[in-house]
XYZ file of C-alpha atoms in Angstrom:
497
model
C 159.903 -89.245 -17.093
C 162.998 -91.989 -17.381
C 165.609 -91.344 -19.314
C 165.991 -95.276 -18.790
C 162.601 -95.483 -20.463
C 161.175 -95.980 -23.655
C 159.061 -93.219 -23.948
C 162.067 -90.954 -23.375
C 164.693 -92.925 -26.003
C 162.623 -93.619 -28.546
C 160.050 -91.057 -28.240
C 160.944 -87.545 -26.425
C 165.047 -87.683 -27.362
C 164.571 -88.478 -31.313
C 161.926 -85.827 -31.734
C 163.079 -82.866 -29.596
C 166.777 -83.866 -31.463
C 165.298 -83.561 -34.671
C 163.072 -80.963 -34.172
C 166.067 -79.007 -32.691
C 168.931 -79.414 -35.557
C 166.034 -78.035 -38.786
C 165.243 -75.160 -35.790
C 169.161 -74.742 -36.283
C 169.419 -74.294 -39.513
C 169.349 -70.508 -39.367
C 171.368 -70.289 -37.346
C 170.026 -68.185 -34.912
C 169.708 -69.647 -31.105
C 166.735 -67.570 -30.493
C 164.349 -70.220 -31.950
C 166.337 -73.171 -30.863
C 166.036 -72.194 -27.236
C 162.462 -71.792 -26.922
C 162.046 -75.191 -28.121
C 164.470 -76.367 -25.287
C 162.438 -74.242 -23.708
C 159.169 -76.069 -24.111
C 160.512 -80.099 -24.174
C 162.136 -79.631 -20.332
C 158.765 -78.827 -19.769
C 156.819 -80.918 -21.557
C 159.718 -83.342 -19.803
C 158.852 -82.335 -15.978
C 155.065 -82.401 -15.913
C 155.545 -86.149 -17.581
C 156.201 -86.507 -14.030
C 153.248 -84.316 -12.302
C 152.009 -81.394 -14.342
C 150.843 -79.435 -11.451
C 154.306 -78.859 -9.964
C 154.878 -76.811 -13.429
C 153.321 -73.301 -12.285
C 155.348 -73.466 -9.151
C 159.000 -73.944 -11.313
C 157.554 -71.214 -13.582
C 157.022 -69.157 -11.042
C 160.941 -69.998 -8.628
C 162.078 -69.483 -12.423
C 160.966 -65.406 -12.802
C 160.794 -64.064 -10.292
C 164.437 -65.182 -9.078
C 165.228 -64.532 -12.836
C 163.761 -60.668 -11.436
C 165.285 -60.571 -8.271
C 168.408 -61.190 -10.135
C 167.519 -57.898 -12.498
C 166.992 -56.158 -8.803
C 170.588 -57.546 -7.564
C 172.495 -55.868 -10.397
C 170.568 -52.628 -10.183
C 170.239 -51.720 -6.776
C 173.655 -54.024 -5.871
C 175.716 -51.072 -4.227
C 172.183 -49.725 -1.966
C 169.908 -52.601 -1.515
C 171.592 -55.286 -2.923
C 172.493 -57.212 0.066
C 169.349 -57.004 1.607
C 167.395 -58.508 -2.064
C 169.757 -61.067 -1.271
C 168.465 -62.061 1.044
C 165.154 -62.245 0.649
C 165.553 -63.900 -2.205
C 167.403 -66.565 -0.797
C 165.544 -66.698 2.087
C 162.187 -67.795 -0.722
C 163.984 -69.881 -1.938
C 164.845 -71.944 1.479
C 161.302 -71.139 2.607
C 160.049 -72.424 -0.537
C 162.591 -76.275 0.283
C 161.428 -76.497 3.480
C 157.568 -76.041 3.031
C 157.755 -78.584 -0.016
C 160.788 -80.914 0.828
C 161.114 -80.669 5.534
C 157.875 -79.665 7.084
C 157.236 -83.380 7.963
C 160.853 -83.639 9.625
C 160.104 -80.549 11.255
C 156.930 -80.979 12.409
C 157.335 -84.491 13.058
C 160.778 -83.181 15.308
C 158.722 -80.731 17.063
C 156.263 -83.574 18.514
C 158.938 -86.318 19.757
C 160.389 -83.056 21.630
C 158.042 -81.740 23.091
C 155.393 -84.753 23.798
C 152.869 -82.724 21.151
C 150.483 -83.668 18.493
C 150.711 -81.590 15.347
C 149.369 -82.897 12.368
C 151.558 -84.301 9.926
C 150.686 -82.180 6.152
C 151.254 -84.816 3.592
C 153.134 -83.246 0.845
C 154.063 -84.304 -1.943
C 157.231 -83.558 -2.838
C 158.055 -81.559 -5.957
C 160.611 -83.926 -8.404
C 164.103 -82.199 -8.615
C 163.022 -79.317 -6.209
C 166.306 -79.045 -4.279
C 168.693 -78.827 -7.530
C 166.833 -76.423 -9.112
C 167.691 -74.233 -5.868
C 170.122 -74.644 -5.516
C 171.411 -73.224 -9.115
C 168.986 -70.168 -9.029
C 170.444 -69.126 -4.708
C 174.278 -69.447 -6.332
C 173.290 -67.221 -9.685
C 171.716 -64.710 -7.430
C 175.110 -64.900 -5.343
C 177.242 -64.988 -7.597
C 174.447 -61.301 -9.708
C 175.155 -59.727 -6.128
C 179.144 -60.190 -6.490
C 179.087 -58.827 -10.179
C 179.850 -61.922 -11.735
C 176.785 -61.711 -14.061
C 177.171 -61.048 -17.301
C 173.649 -60.109 -19.142
C 171.376 -62.769 -19.855
C 168.864 -62.912 -21.187
C 165.566 -64.201 -19.679
C 164.702 -67.304 -21.967
C 168.832 -68.007 -21.609
C 167.949 -67.568 -17.494
C 165.520 -70.501 -17.886
C 166.849 -72.894 -20.162
C 170.090 -73.478 -18.255
C 167.558 -73.992 -14.631
C 165.229 -76.245 -17.035
C 167.379 -78.530 -20.012
C 165.874 -81.388 -19.409
C 169.363 -83.531 -19.503
C 170.212 -81.813 -15.925
C 167.088 -80.856 -14.578
C 165.862 -83.555 -12.093
C 169.261 -85.175 -10.919
C 172.317 -83.074 -11.731
C 174.850 -82.348 -12.064
C 174.331 -78.351 -10.534
C 175.767 -76.425 -13.331
C 177.094 -73.069 -12.736
C 175.730 -70.883 -15.378
C 179.250 -68.579 -16.684
C 179.986 -72.532 -17.877
C 176.641 -73.224 -18.984
C 174.664 -69.986 -20.410
C 177.007 -68.922 -22.800
C 177.046 -72.034 -24.340
C 173.563 -71.571 -25.883
C 175.222 -68.995 -27.471
C 176.684 -71.765 -29.668
C 174.397 -74.552 -30.077
C 175.863 -78.049 -32.356
C 173.220 -77.641 -35.582
C 174.987 -80.587 -36.892
C 173.950 -84.773 -36.940
C 176.976 -85.231 -38.426
C 179.473 -83.447 -35.952
C 181.730 -85.507 -33.218
C 180.160 -84.083 -29.728
C 176.549 -85.934 -31.318
C 178.766 -89.209 -31.785
C 180.647 -88.982 -27.956
C 176.999 -87.735 -26.854
C 175.847 -91.273 -27.992
C 178.658 -92.884 -26.655
C 177.952 -91.113 -23.526
C 175.061 -91.129 -22.934
C 174.706 -95.582 -23.963
C 178.162 -96.475 -21.748
C 174.700 -94.646 -18.513
C 172.554 -96.276 -19.856
C 174.656 -99.265 -20.038
C 175.086 -98.953 -15.996
C 171.462 -97.815 -14.987
C 169.903 -101.198 -16.601
C 172.236 -103.499 -16.507
C 174.206 -103.471 -13.387
C 173.169 -100.809 -11.565
C 169.335 -102.434 -11.742
C 170.580 -106.056 -11.286
C 172.531 -105.686 -7.960
C 169.338 -103.372 -6.656
C 167.753 -107.278 -5.740
C 170.708 -107.968 -2.646
C 170.872 -104.511 -1.036
C 167.012 -104.052 -1.034
C 166.716 -107.909 0.551
C 168.769 -107.137 2.965
C 168.086 -103.677 3.949
C 164.797 -105.318 4.363
C 164.882 -108.269 6.281
C 167.259 -105.431 8.781
C 164.042 -102.935 9.076
C 161.015 -106.060 9.671
C 163.985 -106.448 12.224
C 165.109 -110.128 10.883
C 168.247 -111.487 12.231
C 171.392 -110.789 9.619
C 175.172 -112.139 10.087
C 177.635 -110.801 9.831
C 178.299 -111.766 6.217
C 175.780 -110.351 5.403
C 175.558 -107.080 6.686
C 178.682 -106.469 4.958
C 177.226 -107.744 1.955
C 174.634 -105.528 1.912
C 176.493 -102.648 2.246
C 178.982 -103.743 0.059
C 175.892 -104.142 -2.644
C 174.055 -100.984 -2.049
C 177.909 -98.788 -2.294
C 178.656 -100.590 -5.885
C 173.939 -100.168 -6.965
C 174.217 -96.504 -5.770
C 177.393 -95.824 -8.158
C 176.431 -96.953 -11.082
C 172.597 -95.126 -10.541
C 173.767 -92.231 -9.858
C 177.081 -91.938 -12.246
C 174.655 -94.119 -15.013
C 172.718 -91.184 -14.550
C 175.112 -88.563 -14.883
C 177.277 -90.544 -17.904
C 173.414 -89.480 -19.589
C 172.569 -86.077 -18.719
C 176.446 -85.304 -19.833
C 175.866 -87.679 -23.209
C 172.064 -85.872 -23.572
C 173.788 -82.921 -23.667
C 176.367 -83.188 -25.859
C 173.900 -84.518 -28.467
C 172.932 -80.250 -28.756
C 177.253 -79.189 -28.083
C 176.527 -79.047 -24.591
C 178.795 -79.387 -22.310
C 178.866 -80.257 -18.830
C 180.771 -80.809 -15.932
C 181.709 -84.040 -14.970
C 180.353 -85.317 -12.006
C 182.704 -88.261 -11.724
C 186.039 -89.933 -10.715
C 186.316 -93.119 -9.991
C 185.849 -92.514 -6.523
C 185.747 -95.676 -5.275
C 190.111 -95.369 -5.844
C 189.796 -92.273 -3.565
C 192.562 -92.525 -1.109
C 191.571 -90.544 1.760
C 187.939 -89.520 2.459
C 189.493 -85.714 1.605
C 190.298 -87.643 -1.845
C 186.437 -89.469 -2.341
C 184.980 -85.902 -1.794
C 187.448 -84.302 -4.748
C 185.373 -87.513 -6.816
C 181.720 -88.336 -5.691
C 179.300 -85.789 -6.763
C 181.730 -83.843 -7.914
C 179.201 -81.084 -8.886
C 177.485 -80.909 -5.285
C 181.900 -80.879 -3.207
C 182.023 -77.656 -5.214
C 178.997 -76.098 -4.530
C 179.151 -76.239 -1.087
C 183.221 -75.514 -1.500
C 182.131 -72.509 -3.171
C 178.509 -70.890 -1.810
C 178.559 -72.015 1.576
C 182.135 -73.167 3.542
C 184.583 -70.456 2.026
C 181.787 -67.620 3.484
C 181.776 -69.652 6.136
C 185.288 -69.296 6.881
C 187.234 -72.150 4.751
C 190.744 -72.806 7.053
C 191.318 -69.109 7.401
C 190.870 -69.078 11.096
C 192.570 -71.948 12.538
C 192.460 -75.241 12.989
C 189.538 -75.268 14.940
C 187.525 -73.014 12.787
C 188.228 -74.833 10.260
C 187.435 -78.056 11.100
C 183.533 -76.578 12.828
C 183.373 -75.491 9.360
C 183.454 -78.238 7.720
C 182.121 -80.029 9.139
C 178.447 -77.519 9.379
C 179.225 -77.678 5.882
C 178.614 -81.875 5.819
C 175.364 -81.420 7.994
C 173.804 -78.950 5.551
C 175.567 -81.229 3.224
C 173.618 -84.152 4.514
C 170.243 -82.199 5.486
C 170.064 -81.644 1.039
C 170.029 -85.119 0.514
C 166.849 -85.875 2.338
C 164.730 -85.039 5.496
C 165.148 -87.260 7.627
C 167.821 -87.716 10.842
C 170.129 -90.475 8.536
C 170.576 -88.187 5.915
C 171.981 -85.338 8.690
C 173.659 -88.267 10.738
C 175.225 -89.317 7.175
C 177.276 -85.881 6.899
C 177.957 -85.375 9.940
C 180.010 -88.692 9.931
C 181.456 -88.459 6.535
C 182.020 -84.035 8.743
C 184.019 -86.436 10.683
C 185.666 -88.071 8.899
C 186.809 -84.840 6.430
C 187.943 -82.661 10.194
C 190.711 -85.963 11.304
C 191.549 -86.599 7.883
C 192.552 -82.363 7.918
C 193.586 -83.480 11.039
C 195.673 -86.280 9.871
C 197.507 -84.453 7.037
C 198.421 -81.355 9.483
C 200.094 -83.818 11.549
C 201.466 -85.519 9.036
C 203.236 -82.356 6.965
C 204.981 -81.645 10.799
C 207.051 -84.716 11.104
C 210.216 -84.177 9.100
C 211.626 -87.944 8.942
C 208.071 -89.412 6.883
C 208.475 -88.700 3.399
C 206.867 -86.110 1.841
C 204.809 -87.474 -0.321
C 202.632 -90.831 0.880
C 204.296 -93.769 0.007
C 203.078 -96.939 -2.075
C 201.630 -98.237 1.154
C 200.677 -95.845 2.873
C 198.252 -94.957 -0.173
C 197.354 -98.206 -0.187
C 195.933 -97.943 3.851
C 194.476 -95.494 2.538
C 192.562 -96.594 0.278
C 191.468 -99.747 2.320
C 190.699 -97.092 5.145
C 189.032 -94.568 2.740
C 186.225 -96.777 1.301
C 185.785 -99.580 4.433
C 184.306 -95.769 6.393
C 182.443 -94.930 2.843
C 181.014 -98.242 3.380
C 179.619 -97.597 6.524
C 179.364 -93.976 6.072
C 175.964 -95.486 3.487
C 174.323 -98.384 5.924
C 173.127 -94.762 7.236
C 172.500 -93.450 4.128
C 169.935 -96.769 3.324
C 168.749 -97.498 5.805
C 164.875 -96.063 6.066
C 165.200 -95.105 10.430
C 167.749 -95.202 12.968
C 166.187 -98.470 14.069
C 167.129 -100.305 11.060
C 170.906 -98.299 11.015
C 171.652 -99.815 14.185
C 170.431 -103.484 13.374
C 172.719 -103.475 10.564
C 175.466 -101.937 12.806
C 175.565 -104.111 15.676
C 175.467 -106.922 12.540
C 178.723 -106.037 11.048
C 180.075 -105.711 14.968
C 179.522 -109.285 14.926
C 177.168 -108.409 18.065
C 173.693 -109.574 16.506
C 170.903 -111.879 17.248
C 172.376 -114.004 14.912
C 175.883 -113.226 15.470
C 177.244 -115.750 12.804
C 179.822 -115.315 9.428
C 177.194 -117.270 7.234
C 175.296 -115.882 4.522
C 171.777 -116.776 3.339
C 171.071 -116.864 -0.743
C 167.481 -117.198 0.487
C 167.549 -113.834 1.567
C 168.966 -112.197 -2.380
C 166.256 -114.425 -5.022
C 164.201 -117.031 -3.257
C 163.288 -118.373 -6.589
C 166.842 -120.442 -7.004
C 168.291 -123.107 -5.478
C 170.547 -122.004 -2.705
C 174.036 -122.433 -4.814
C 172.662 -120.416 -7.894
C 171.768 -117.029 -5.152
C 175.631 -117.468 -3.723
C 177.465 -118.182 -7.376
C 175.262 -115.178 -8.743
C 175.463 -112.555 -5.791
C 178.642 -112.418 -5.263
C 179.773 -113.132 -9.719
C 178.076 -109.498 -9.640
C 179.795 -107.875 -6.540
C 183.226 -109.298 -7.665
C 182.530 -108.414 -11.085
C 180.999 -104.625 -10.434
C 184.323 -104.080 -7.996
C 187.416 -105.683 -10.505
C 185.398 -101.985 -12.698
C 185.323 -100.251 -10.067
C 189.143 -101.101 -8.520
C 191.157 -102.060 -11.338
C 193.701 -99.980 -12.343
C 193.675 -101.638 -15.344
C 190.324 -99.492 -16.679
C 189.405 -95.744 -17.803
C 189.505 -94.590 -14.199
C 185.985 -93.556 -15.325
C 184.171 -92.162 -18.874
C 185.640 -89.019 -19.402
C 189.409 -91.174 -19.531
C 187.245 -92.549 -22.810
C 187.221 -88.912 -24.127
C 190.395 -88.063 -22.708
C 193.932 -87.801 -25.560
C 196.545 -86.837 -22.701
C 199.655 -89.091 -21.882
C 197.886 -90.387 -18.584
C 195.460 -91.964 -20.298
C 196.604 -96.055 -21.653
C 196.053 -95.430 -25.578
C 193.942 -98.648 -25.380
C 190.949 -96.517 -24.276
C 191.459 -92.543 -25.914
C 189.215 -92.099 -27.864
C 189.063 -93.020 -31.744
C 185.603 -92.094 -33.909
C 186.121 -95.235 -35.485
C 184.560 -98.916 -36.238
C 185.300 -100.475 -32.543
C 183.867 -97.701 -30.471
C 181.558 -97.820 -32.559
C 180.691 -101.465 -32.983
C 180.594 -101.390 -28.822
C 178.912 -97.958 -28.432
C 176.251 -99.939 -30.109
C 176.569 -103.563 -28.168
C 175.926 -102.190 -24.575
C 173.364 -99.573 -26.397
C 171.335 -102.754 -27.380
C 172.147 -104.927 -24.171
C 170.400 -101.509 -22.264
C 167.454 -101.486 -24.347
C 167.024 -105.033 -23.789
C 166.351 -104.595 -19.715
C 164.031 -101.163 -20.833
C 160.859 -103.068 -20.492
C 160.848 -102.689 -16.527
C 162.495 -98.660 -16.162
C 162.862 -98.317 -12.262
C 164.091 -94.952 -10.848
C 167.379 -92.910 -10.372
C 167.749 -93.493 -6.651
C 169.013 -89.474 -6.245
C 165.172 -88.556 -8.265
C 163.841 -88.539 -4.480
C 165.995 -86.116 -3.941
């Protein structure tokens, strides 16, 4: 079931909320918890009921493993933890990477092993990471005595189940004991507003820029000639599509959880305003960045063993982060490219810190140059992330450098929307790009949805949230515009991960 569908917006969510508030009249969290577990299972089963058993088996197995690790932590805890993590990774590898590994083996050794056709269980990467983090924290002694249904809801809670954000048990499970059972609570108003903003981002902004990105990447996949401008235009269109699609989903997840009184971590913080690649990864998919840092980079040694070891740890972390996104060499190389970016960024910072003649803080000119360089670097990497194979990637890169079959500097509007006159196509394409870039970059706009909820000196007064008529009208307009485009819902891009 998609957040951006009539079934979810007008049927599933209202019913779940109504029953939840009714059960909450007794001021006990037990029945509401059981109801949300059942509703979340139904939400997952709507996609493919055959994998509900797999999901429940994974949850039950990891909960029991956590109990065993907690009980025998001082004696056999390390072995139990290693076995539990291995079991999770084997399950993930079978469903997500079996075809990729066999295909790579065939290519390297010239074998002809059959590649199995395995349907990827929805959200397996996200619920696997959540459960591995839980087991590690049990071993470290950070986990309190949680009941099975609290743990099950932590994994299953439908706002974050499919595509995150990757939530932490210590932040989420305690909130299940203090649900919001009042429909008049300010959290409900805020939740509806944030959900509406996310829905608008997805169905109005992301889905309307998608045809431009798809047309140009599909043309490259068919080995059709692209000009330099077309290649850069396609990369920029995809960068905007991905941002508004994924940040829209994250806003809807945060807003949906707020309706029940549960606060999720924010997943985006105006990433395209980053002034360095390190800054970018503090703003983009924040929950994944924090997971990789806490459960992979730091255990590898982090930055405690010198520059060489730090660089190796960064590269390995980013390579595995790329592989987590998908079973394709394009994702591995995307992670490796970003790892290289981060290593170079750290080396630059180290060098700059040693230059006493330079000001301690970057100048405005440095920040501007850093922003331009960072955005171009991210844009180049997104080509790897979006292209279906390496040959398509190389074709686009050649065109971006002006070495493609058609090295001209024009934009063939017929690639974009063939049914419209060329002049109108050009106008629409550039208008959408300009509008979305403005939303991402203009400093007068809030840095991201969370700025609307802030009430501090750093937030312009006109953007501070006031639960009054202006915000209600604005939310209503956004929701109305979004609902107008729900007739043909499209999947969120991160559903494939």
